[in-house]
């Protein structure tokens, strides 16, 4: 066997240390070692910039490295060995009746990963989709088949309306109060956050009254970015770009994901009805073509997952 660093394996990354992205991979040195009869062990989670600096790739970087390398080498499949049997319809530790999915599309898995499903990181799924390499998520501790992540399903039976329920407790809600209601202000606020690499999600802007020239903007960030966000918002407040801001770190997202929702009216209403029956208040709602996400109080997220999963996922599977 031979070992290689990310740089030796030809992994070129951006210079954003701690959140680096893989730009290109030239695996010629890996192929050369394989041709010589070696088993090649490549260090994940790292790359090298065009200036020669080592950069770490951030959360999920090892899986991302594996998928990207498999894609660059035109492998038939990339196997990710982990501590679970595969991808489940939700966290089995919260909902004991969660079912293992035999297959899931890149799009659905990307949404689930982005919305909090911890078994795969979004960047790794993006790499699989970019290179068209199937990802087989399976257990380190058994020989059982896991879950195949690929472009399309091979079995019609897997095309359920909702594939799974994801949750994310690494969330803070930011309320920016008393913002001038005129062109360019929102751009200034979010550009300032972007300049500090603060990721923003679930944005809602509301006008108080028709006569009032002030507006409020609410959005979510990760808990990891709270300190940076405070620095940015303190600066904006000093510039009188807002009256006040409030950050609530006791929030969580609960989401449903499934390509089948595209042609199925009423799914959102069902989800909101279930949360209402559980007396769970919804703070913000955001949607994509294949997902619906609600921001709720962190201490109610497990109740929300169980109720939604039992009614919308298991209920629809029969």
Coordinates of N, CA and C in Angstrom, one line a residue, residues 22 25 61-73 78-80 106 120 123-129 131 133-135:
X22 N -13.4 21.7 -3.4 CA -12.5 21.0 -4.4 C -12.8 21.7 -5.7
X25 N -9.5 17.8 -9.8 CA -8.7 16.7 -9.4 C -7.9 16.1 -10.6
X61 N -15.7 16.7 4.7 CA -14.7 16.8 3.7 C -14.1 15.4 3.3
X62 N -14.1 14.4 4.2 CA -13.6 13.1 3.8 C -14.5 12.4 2.8
X63 N -15.8 12.5 3.0 CA -16.7 11.9 2.1 C -16.7 12.6 0.8
X64 N -16.6 13.9 0.8 CA -16.5 14.7 -0.4 C -15.2 14.3 -1.2
X65 N -14.1 14.1 -0.5 CA -12.9 13.7 -1.2 C -13.1 12.4 -1.9
X66 N -13.7 11.4 -1.2 CA -13.9 10.1 -1.7 C -14.7 10.1 -3.0
X67 N -15.9 10.9 -3.0 CA -16.8 10.9 -4.1 C -16.1 11.6 -5.3
X68 N -15.4 12.8 -5.0 CA -14.8 13.5 -6.0 C -13.7 12.7 -6.7
X69 N -12.9 12.0 -5.9 CA -11.8 11.1 -6.4 C -12.4 10.0 -7.3
X70 N -13.5 9.4 -6.8 CA -14.2 8.4 -7.6 C -14.7 8.9 -8.9
X71 N -15.2 10.1 -8.9 CA -15.7 10.8 -10.1 C -14.5 11.1 -11.1
X72 N -13.5 11.6 -10.6 CA -12.3 12.0 -11.4 C -11.7 10.7 -12.0
X73 N -11.8 9.6 -11.3 CA -11.2 8.3 -11.8 C -12.2 7.5 -12.6
X78 N -18.9 4.7 -5.8 CA -18.1 5.1 -4.6 C -18.8 4.6 -3.4
X79 N -18.2 3.8 -2.6 CA -18.8 3.2 -1.4 C -18.3 4.0 -0.2
X80 N -19.3 4.5 0.6 CA -19.1 5.2 1.8 C -19.5 4.3 2.9
X106 N -30.0 11.8 -6.4 CA -29.1 12.9 -5.9 C -29.9 14.1 -5.4
X120 N -25.0 11.9 5.1 CA -24.2 12.4 4.0 C -24.1 13.9 4.1
X123 N -22.0 18.5 0.1 CA -20.9 18.7 -0.9 C -20.6 17.3 -1.5
X124 N -20.6 16.3 -0.7 CA -20.4 14.9 -1.2 C -21.4 14.5 -2.2
X125 N -22.7 14.8 -1.9 CA -23.8 14.5 -2.8 C -23.6 15.3 -4.1
X126 N -23.3 16.6 -4.0 CA -23.1 17.4 -5.1 C -22.0 16.8 -6.1
X127 N -20.9 16.3 -5.5 CA -19.9 15.7 -6.3 C -20.3 14.5 -7.0
X128 N -21.2 13.7 -6.3 CA -21.7 12.5 -7.0 C -22.5 12.9 -8.2
X129 N -23.4 13.9 -8.0 CA -24.2 14.4 -9.1 C -23.4 15.0 -10.3
X131 N -20.3 14.4 -11.1 CA -19.5 13.4 -11.9 C -20.3 12.2 -12.4
X133 N -21.4 9.7 -10.6 CA -20.9 8.5 -9.9 C -21.9 8.1 -8.8
X134 N -22.5 6.9 -8.9 CA -23.4 6.4 -7.8 C -22.7 6.3 -6.5
X135 N -23.3 6.6 -5.4 CA -22.8 6.5 -4.1 C -23.5 5.4 -3.3

